[in-house]
Amino acid sequence: MVTLLSKLWIKSDNYKDSKVREKYGVLCGAVGIFLNVLLFLGKFFAGLLSGAISITADAFNNLSDAGSSFISMIGFKLSGRKPDPDHPFGHGRIEYISGLFVAVMIILMAYELIKDSIGKILHPELPKFSSLVAVILVVSIGVKIYMYFYNRSIGRKIESATMIATAKDSLSDTFSTMVVLASALAAHFWKIPIDGYCGLLVGVMILIAGITAMKDTVSPLLGQAPEPELVDEIEKIVRCDKRILGIHDLVVHDYGPGRLMVSLHAEVPYKEDILELHDLIDQIEFSLRKELNCEPVIHMDPIVDDDEETNVAKARITEIIESLNKDSRKNENVQFHDFRMVKGSTHSNLIFDVVLPHGYQMSEEQIISYIKEKVSEYNKNYYCVIHIDRAYVK
């Protein structure tokens, strides 16, 4: 149904386009509202027939899902608004905020379900059962499985944290209804009053899904590190020319899907023509903008690559840094960049930045002291001027 409606209404596969993303969000939100309201009505009726707290609670869970779909739909509409003077980076993070509201509603519903289920455990009753109740629950399971697959598929295509959260909620609802159905069958055939226990299990499952969905939407709002795949793609595009000797100080700011700000330093040979290098950087920025749908800013760092003494000193610094990484995991390695040598008559300054991973076992002071000591052992006329950096990517 969603595929057919998208072909009739959206008619585009450009998932990075903000208008296309907005239309997909509105479409999936509207379908979610329609299906969840139908499920609520069916399960509420089944709950009245059977008197099962787990079925009634599951019905109101679907009603909260309808409200979540409405919030998601509004979020997609608002996030698609164009930038304005007060919000020059656009309104894309509203989508994350709407996803957070969805997660909060899931958690609140889980709390109510757990509370009611504990009451049912303390005062157990055998619910009534009929074939109509069973049919309603089985159909509900099928509908939720369908909603899981279409939300996950479209969520991945348009890279929407909100829709991925909705898909996870649909999957947890599927398991919840399966447990409710099992509870009804156990009460009918074996006279086992496990309605309250099954309701409690459903509530815990919904609570876990809500906490997971909250984590997925809060992280982008707090400023999470970019995915390693994106970092690799940026480096691949930037280093398309042999005149780019290396990159560092890569920072990615996420202002919502399709609104990435990328800044980095590109190392270039100091003897190359500055106008040609500037043209090269412009071309790389254009490629990044076109292929990754981001707004890039690249700073050029000229590197001396033909002075023997400088190269030997840099090689020695490399050895010292590698000695720090012998017992470290790959993502905890110390790195350095922006190396240059300023020669003098009595001593030479080795100036460079050291990048420390977060949570590294040695402090900044210990790292600086260690490097200076090793450099002094190598050449007492070399003085180190070290600036400590922190990595903004994994």
Coordinates of C-alpha atoms in Angstrom, one line a residue:
M1 CA 0.0 0.0 0.0
V2 CA 2.7 2.5 1.0
T3 CA 4.7 1.6 -2.2
L4 CA 1.7 2.2 -4.4
L5 CA 0.8 5.5 -2.7
S6 CA 4.4 6.7 -2.9
K7 CA 4.5 6.0 -6.7
L8 CA 1.2 7.9 -7.1
W9 CA 2.1 10.9 -4.8
I10 CA 5.8 11.3 -4.5
K11 CA 7.1 10.1 -7.9
S12 CA 10.8 10.6 -7.0
D13 CA 13.6 8.4 -5.7
N14 CA 15.9 11.3 -4.7
Y15 CA 15.8 10.4 -1.0
K16 CA 18.2 13.2 0.0
D17 CA 15.9 15.9 -1.3
S18 CA 14.2 17.6 1.7
K19 CA 10.8 17.8 -0.1
V20 CA 10.9 14.1 -1.0
R21 CA 11.9 13.2 2.6
E22 CA 9.0 15.4 3.9
K23 CA 6.5 13.7 1.6
Y24 CA 7.6 10.2 2.7
G25 CA 7.4 11.3 6.3
V26 CA 3.9 12.7 5.9
L27 CA 2.8 9.6 3.9
C28 CA 4.1 7.1 6.5
G29 CA 2.7 9.2 9.3
A30 CA -0.8 9.2 7.8
V31 CA -0.7 5.5 7.0
G32 CA 0.5 4.9 10.6
I33 CA -2.4 6.9 12.1
F34 CA -5.0 5.1 10.0
L35 CA -3.7 1.6 10.8
N36 CA -3.1 2.2 14.5
V37 CA -6.6 3.7 15.0
L38 CA -8.1 0.6 13.3
L39 CA -6.0 -1.7 15.6
F40 CA -7.0 0.3 18.6
L41 CA -10.7 -0.1 17.8
G42 CA -10.4 -3.8 17.1
K43 CA -8.3 -4.6 20.2
F44 CA -10.4 -2.4 22.5
F45 CA -13.5 -4.3 21.4
A46 CA -11.6 -7.6 22.0
G47 CA -10.6 -6.4 25.4
L48 CA -14.2 -5.6 26.3
L49 CA -15.3 -9.0 25.1
S50 CA -12.6 -10.9 27.0
G51 CA -12.0 -8.7 30.0
A52 CA -8.3 -9.2 29.5
I53 CA -6.1 -6.3 30.8
S54 CA -3.3 -7.3 28.5
I55 CA -5.5 -6.9 25.4
T56 CA -7.0 -3.6 26.5
A57 CA -3.5 -2.3 27.4
D58 CA -2.3 -3.4 24.0
A59 CA -5.1 -1.5 22.4
F60 CA -4.1 1.7 24.2
N61 CA -0.6 1.1 23.1
N62 CA -1.8 1.2 19.5
L63 CA -3.7 4.4 20.3
S64 CA -0.4 6.0 21.6
D65 CA 1.2 4.8 18.4
A66 CA -1.4 6.7 16.4
G67 CA -0.4 9.8 18.4
S68 CA 3.2 9.1 17.8
S69 CA 2.6 8.9 14.0
F70 CA 0.8 12.2 14.2
I71 CA 3.8 13.8 16.0
S72 CA 6.2 12.3 13.5
M73 CA 4.1 13.6 10.6
I74 CA 4.2 17.1 12.1
G75 CA 7.9 16.8 12.7
F76 CA 8.6 16.0 9.1
K77 CA 6.5 19.0 7.9
L78 CA 8.3 21.4 10.3
S79 CA 11.8 20.0 9.6
G80 CA 11.2 20.6 5.9
R81 CA 10.9 24.4 6.3
K82 CA 13.5 26.5 4.6
P83 CA 16.3 28.2 6.6
D84 CA 15.5 31.7 7.9
P85 CA 17.5 34.5 9.6
D86 CA 16.9 33.0 13.1
H87 CA 17.7 29.4 11.9
P88 CA 20.3 29.7 9.1
F89 CA 21.0 26.0 9.3
G90 CA 17.4 25.0 8.7
H91 CA 14.9 23.2 10.9
G92 CA 16.1 19.6 10.4
R93 CA 16.7 18.8 14.0
I94 CA 12.9 19.1 14.6
E95 CA 12.7 15.6 13.2
Y96 CA 15.0 14.4 16.0
I97 CA 12.8 16.2 18.6
S98 CA 9.7 14.6 17.2
G99 CA 11.4 11.2 17.4
L100 CA 12.2 12.0 21.1
F101 CA 8.5 12.7 21.7
V102 CA 7.7 9.3 20.1
A103 CA 10.1 7.6 22.5
V104 CA 8.7 9.4 25.5
M105 CA 5.2 8.3 24.6
I106 CA 6.3 4.7 24.3
I107 CA 8.0 4.9 27.7
L108 CA 4.9 6.4 29.3
M109 CA 2.6 3.7 27.8
A110 CA 5.0 1.0 29.1
Y111 CA 4.8 2.5 32.6
E112 CA 1.0 2.4 32.6
L113 CA 1.0 -1.1 31.2
I114 CA 3.4 -2.3 33.8
K115 CA 1.4 -0.7 36.6
D116 CA -1.9 -2.2 35.5
S117 CA -0.3 -5.6 35.0
I118 CA 1.1 -5.7 38.5
G119 CA -2.4 -5.0 39.7
K120 CA -3.7 -8.0 37.6
I121 CA -0.9 -10.2 39.1
L122 CA -2.0 -9.3 42.6
H123 CA -5.7 -9.9 41.8
P124 CA -5.7 -12.6 39.0
E125 CA -8.8 -13.4 36.9
L126 CA -9.4 -15.7 34.0
P127 CA -10.3 -13.6 30.9
K128 CA -13.0 -14.8 28.5
F129 CA -11.9 -16.1 25.1
S130 CA -13.6 -16.4 21.7
S131 CA -12.5 -17.1 18.1
L132 CA -13.3 -13.4 17.2
V133 CA -10.7 -12.3 19.8
A134 CA -8.1 -14.6 18.4
V135 CA -8.8 -13.4 14.8
I136 CA -8.4 -9.7 15.9
L137 CA -5.1 -10.5 17.6
V138 CA -3.7 -12.5 14.6
V139 CA -4.7 -9.7 12.2
S140 CA -3.1 -7.2 14.4
I141 CA 0.2 -9.1 14.4
G142 CA 0.2 -9.2 10.6
V143 CA -0.5 -5.5 10.4
K144 CA 2.3 -4.6 12.8
I145 CA 4.7 -6.8 10.9
Y146 CA 3.8 -4.9 7.7
M147 CA 4.3 -1.6 9.5
Y148 CA 7.7 -2.7 10.7
F149 CA 8.9 -3.5 7.3
Y150 CA 7.7 -0.4 5.5
N151 CA 8.9 2.0 8.2
R152 CA 12.3 0.3 8.4
S153 CA 12.7 0.3 4.6
I154 CA 11.7 3.9 4.0
G155 CA 13.6 5.0 7.2
R156 CA 16.8 3.5 5.8
K157 CA 16.3 5.1 2.4
I158 CA 15.7 8.6 3.7
E159 CA 18.0 8.1 6.8
S160 CA 15.3 9.0 9.3
A161 CA 15.9 8.3 13.0
T162 CA 12.2 9.0 13.6
M163 CA 11.1 6.3 11.2
I164 CA 13.6 3.8 12.4
A165 CA 12.3 4.4 15.9
T166 CA 8.8 3.9 14.7
A167 CA 9.8 0.6 13.0
K168 CA 11.4 -0.7 16.2
D169 CA 8.2 0.2 18.1
S170 CA 6.1 -1.7 15.5
L171 CA 8.4 -4.8 16.0
S172 CA 8.0 -4.6 19.8
D173 CA 4.3 -4.3 19.3
T174 CA 4.3 -7.5 17.2
F175 CA 6.0 -9.4 20.0
S176 CA 3.7 -7.8 22.6
T177 CA 0.6 -8.9 20.8
M178 CA 2.0 -12.4 20.4
V179 CA 2.5 -12.6 24.1
V180 CA -1.1 -11.3 24.6
L181 CA -2.4 -14.0 22.3
A182 CA -0.4 -16.7 24.1
S183 CA -1.9 -15.5 27.4
A184 CA -5.4 -15.7 26.1
L185 CA -4.9 -19.2 24.7
A186 CA -3.3 -20.4 28.0
A187 CA -6.3 -19.0 30.0
H188 CA -8.8 -20.6 27.7
F189 CA -7.3 -24.1 27.2
W190 CA -5.4 -24.6 30.5
K191 CA -7.1 -22.2 32.8
I192 CA -3.8 -20.6 33.7
P193 CA -4.3 -16.9 34.9
I194 CA -1.1 -15.5 33.4
D195 CA -2.8 -12.4 31.9
G196 CA -1.1 -10.1 34.4
Y197 CA 2.4 -11.7 33.9
C198 CA 2.1 -11.5 30.1
G199 CA 1.0 -7.8 30.4
L200 CA 4.1 -7.2 32.6
L201 CA 6.3 -8.9 30.0
V202 CA 4.8 -6.8 27.3
G203 CA 5.3 -3.6 29.3
V204 CA 9.0 -4.4 29.8
M205 CA 9.5 -5.1 26.1
I206 CA 7.8 -1.8 25.2
L207 CA 9.9 0.0 27.8
I208 CA 13.1 -1.3 26.3
A209 CA 12.0 -0.3 22.8
G210 CA 11.2 3.2 24.1
I211 CA 14.6 3.6 25.8
T212 CA 16.4 2.4 22.7
A213 CA 14.4 4.8 20.5
M214 CA 15.2 7.7 22.9
K215 CA 18.9 6.9 22.7
D216 CA 18.8 6.9 18.9
T217 CA 17.1 10.3 18.8
V218 CA 19.0 12.0 21.7
S219 CA 22.4 11.2 20.4
P220 CA 22.2 13.4 17.2
L221 CA 20.8 16.2 19.3
L222 CA 23.8 16.0 21.7
G223 CA 26.2 16.0 18.8
Q224 CA 27.3 12.4 18.1
A225 CA 30.4 11.5 16.1
P226 CA 29.8 10.8 12.4
E227 CA 29.6 7.2 11.2
P228 CA 33.0 5.7 10.2
E229 CA 31.5 5.1 6.7
L230 CA 30.9 8.8 6.2
V231 CA 34.4 9.7 7.4
D232 CA 35.9 7.2 5.0
E233 CA 33.8 8.6 2.1
I234 CA 34.9 12.1 3.0
E235 CA 38.6 11.1 3.0
K236 CA 38.2 9.2 -0.3
I237 CA 36.7 12.3 -2.0
V238 CA 39.3 14.7 -0.5
R239 CA 42.3 12.6 -1.3
C240 CA 41.3 12.2 -5.0
D241 CA 44.5 14.1 -6.1
K242 CA 48.1 13.2 -5.2
R243 CA 48.7 16.8 -4.2
I244 CA 46.5 16.3 -1.1
L245 CA 49.1 14.7 1.2
G246 CA 46.8 14.1 4.2
I247 CA 43.8 15.5 6.1
H248 CA 43.2 16.2 9.8
D249 CA 40.9 18.2 12.1
L250 CA 37.8 16.8 10.4
V251 CA 34.6 18.1 12.1
V252 CA 31.0 17.1 11.0
H253 CA 28.1 19.1 12.4
D254 CA 24.7 17.5 11.9
Y255 CA 21.8 20.0 11.7
G256 CA 19.3 17.3 10.6
P257 CA 19.0 14.9 7.7
G258 CA 20.5 16.5 4.6
R259 CA 22.0 19.3 6.5
L260 CA 25.6 18.4 7.3
M261 CA 28.4 21.0 7.8
V262 CA 31.9 19.6 7.2
S263 CA 35.2 21.3 7.9
L264 CA 38.7 19.9 7.6
H265 CA 42.4 20.7 7.0
A266 CA 44.0 19.4 3.8
E267 CA 47.8 19.1 3.7
V268 CA 49.4 20.3 0.5
P269 CA 53.0 20.7 -0.8
Y270 CA 54.3 24.2 0.1
K271 CA 56.0 24.7 -3.3
E272 CA 52.9 24.2 -5.4
D273 CA 51.3 27.2 -7.1
I274 CA 48.8 28.7 -4.6
L275 CA 46.2 29.5 -7.3
E276 CA 46.2 26.0 -8.6
L277 CA 45.9 24.5 -5.1
H278 CA 43.0 26.9 -4.4
D279 CA 41.3 25.7 -7.6
L280 CA 41.8 22.1 -6.5
I281 CA 40.3 22.8 -3.1
D282 CA 37.3 24.4 -4.8
Q283 CA 36.8 21.3 -6.9
I284 CA 37.0 19.0 -3.9
E285 CA 34.4 21.1 -2.0
F286 CA 32.1 20.9 -5.1
S287 CA 32.5 17.1 -5.1
L288 CA 31.7 16.8 -1.4
R289 CA 28.7 19.1 -1.8
K290 CA 27.4 17.1 -4.8
E291 CA 28.1 13.5 -3.5
L292 CA 27.4 13.9 0.2
N293 CA 24.8 16.7 0.2
C294 CA 26.8 18.7 2.7
E295 CA 28.3 22.2 3.1
P296 CA 32.1 21.8 3.2
V297 CA 34.9 24.2 4.2
I298 CA 38.5 23.1 3.6
H299 CA 41.5 24.9 5.1
M300 CA 44.9 24.4 3.3
D301 CA 47.9 23.5 5.3
P302 CA 51.2 23.8 3.4
I303 CA 53.7 21.0 4.3
V304 CA 57.4 21.0 3.8
D305 CA 58.1 17.7 2.1
D306 CA 61.6 18.2 0.5
D307 CA 63.8 19.2 3.5
E308 CA 65.9 16.2 4.7
E309 CA 66.4 17.4 8.3
T310 CA 62.7 18.1 8.6
N311 CA 61.8 14.7 7.2
V312 CA 64.2 12.9 9.5
A313 CA 62.9 14.8 12.6
K314 CA 59.3 14.0 11.5
A315 CA 60.2 10.4 11.2
R316 CA 61.5 10.4 14.7
I317 CA 58.3 12.0 16.0
T318 CA 56.4 9.3 14.2
E319 CA 58.4 6.6 16.0
I320 CA 57.8 8.2 19.4
I321 CA 54.0 8.4 18.7
E322 CA 53.9 4.8 17.5
S323 CA 55.6 3.8 20.8
L324 CA 52.6 5.2 22.6
N325 CA 50.2 3.1 20.5
K326 CA 51.8 -0.4 21.0
D327 CA 49.3 -1.5 23.5
S328 CA 46.3 0.6 22.3
R329 CA 43.3 -0.4 20.3
K330 CA 42.9 1.2 16.8
N331 CA 40.3 3.7 17.9
E332 CA 42.5 4.8 20.9
N333 CA 45.7 5.6 18.9
V334 CA 47.5 8.9 19.5
Q335 CA 48.2 10.8 16.2
F336 CA 49.9 14.0 15.2
H337 CA 49.7 16.5 12.4
D338 CA 50.7 20.1 11.3
F339 CA 54.4 19.2 11.8
R340 CA 56.9 21.9 10.9
M341 CA 60.5 22.8 11.9
V342 CA 61.7 26.4 12.7
K343 CA 65.5 26.3 12.5
G344 CA 67.7 28.6 14.6
S345 CA 71.4 29.1 15.3
T346 CA 71.3 27.6 18.8
H347 CA 68.2 25.3 18.6
S348 CA 65.3 24.3 16.4
N349 CA 61.6 24.3 17.3
L350 CA 59.5 21.2 16.4
I351 CA 56.0 22.5 16.2
F352 CA 53.1 20.0 15.9
D353 CA 49.6 19.0 17.2
V354 CA 49.0 15.8 19.0
V355 CA 45.5 14.2 18.8
L356 CA 44.5 12.3 21.9
P357 CA 41.5 9.9 21.9
H358 CA 38.8 10.5 24.5
G359 CA 39.5 8.6 27.7
Y360 CA 43.2 7.9 26.9
Q361 CA 45.1 6.5 29.9
M362 CA 47.7 9.3 30.0
S363 CA 47.0 12.9 30.7
E364 CA 47.9 15.8 28.4
E365 CA 50.8 16.8 30.7
Q366 CA 52.1 13.2 30.7
I367 CA 51.9 12.9 26.9
I368 CA 53.7 16.3 26.4
S369 CA 56.4 15.4 29.0
Y370 CA 57.0 11.9 27.4
I371 CA 57.4 13.3 23.9
K372 CA 59.7 16.1 25.0
E373 CA 61.9 13.6 26.9
K374 CA 62.2 11.3 24.0
V375 CA 63.0 14.1 21.6
S376 CA 65.6 15.5 24.0
E377 CA 67.3 12.0 24.1
Y378 CA 67.4 12.1 20.3
N379 CA 68.7 15.7 19.9
K380 CA 69.1 18.1 22.8
N381 CA 68.9 21.1 20.4
Y382 CA 65.3 20.2 19.4
Y383 CA 62.6 22.0 21.4
C384 CA 59.0 20.8 21.1
V385 CA 56.0 23.1 20.9
I386 CA 53.0 20.8 21.2
H387 CA 49.3 21.6 21.0
I388 CA 46.9 18.9 22.2
D389 CA 43.9 18.2 20.0
R390 CA 40.8 16.0 20.5
A391 CA 39.3 13.9 17.7
Y392 CA 35.8 14.8 16.6
V393 CA 35.4 11.5 14.6
K394 CA 35.7 7.9 15.5

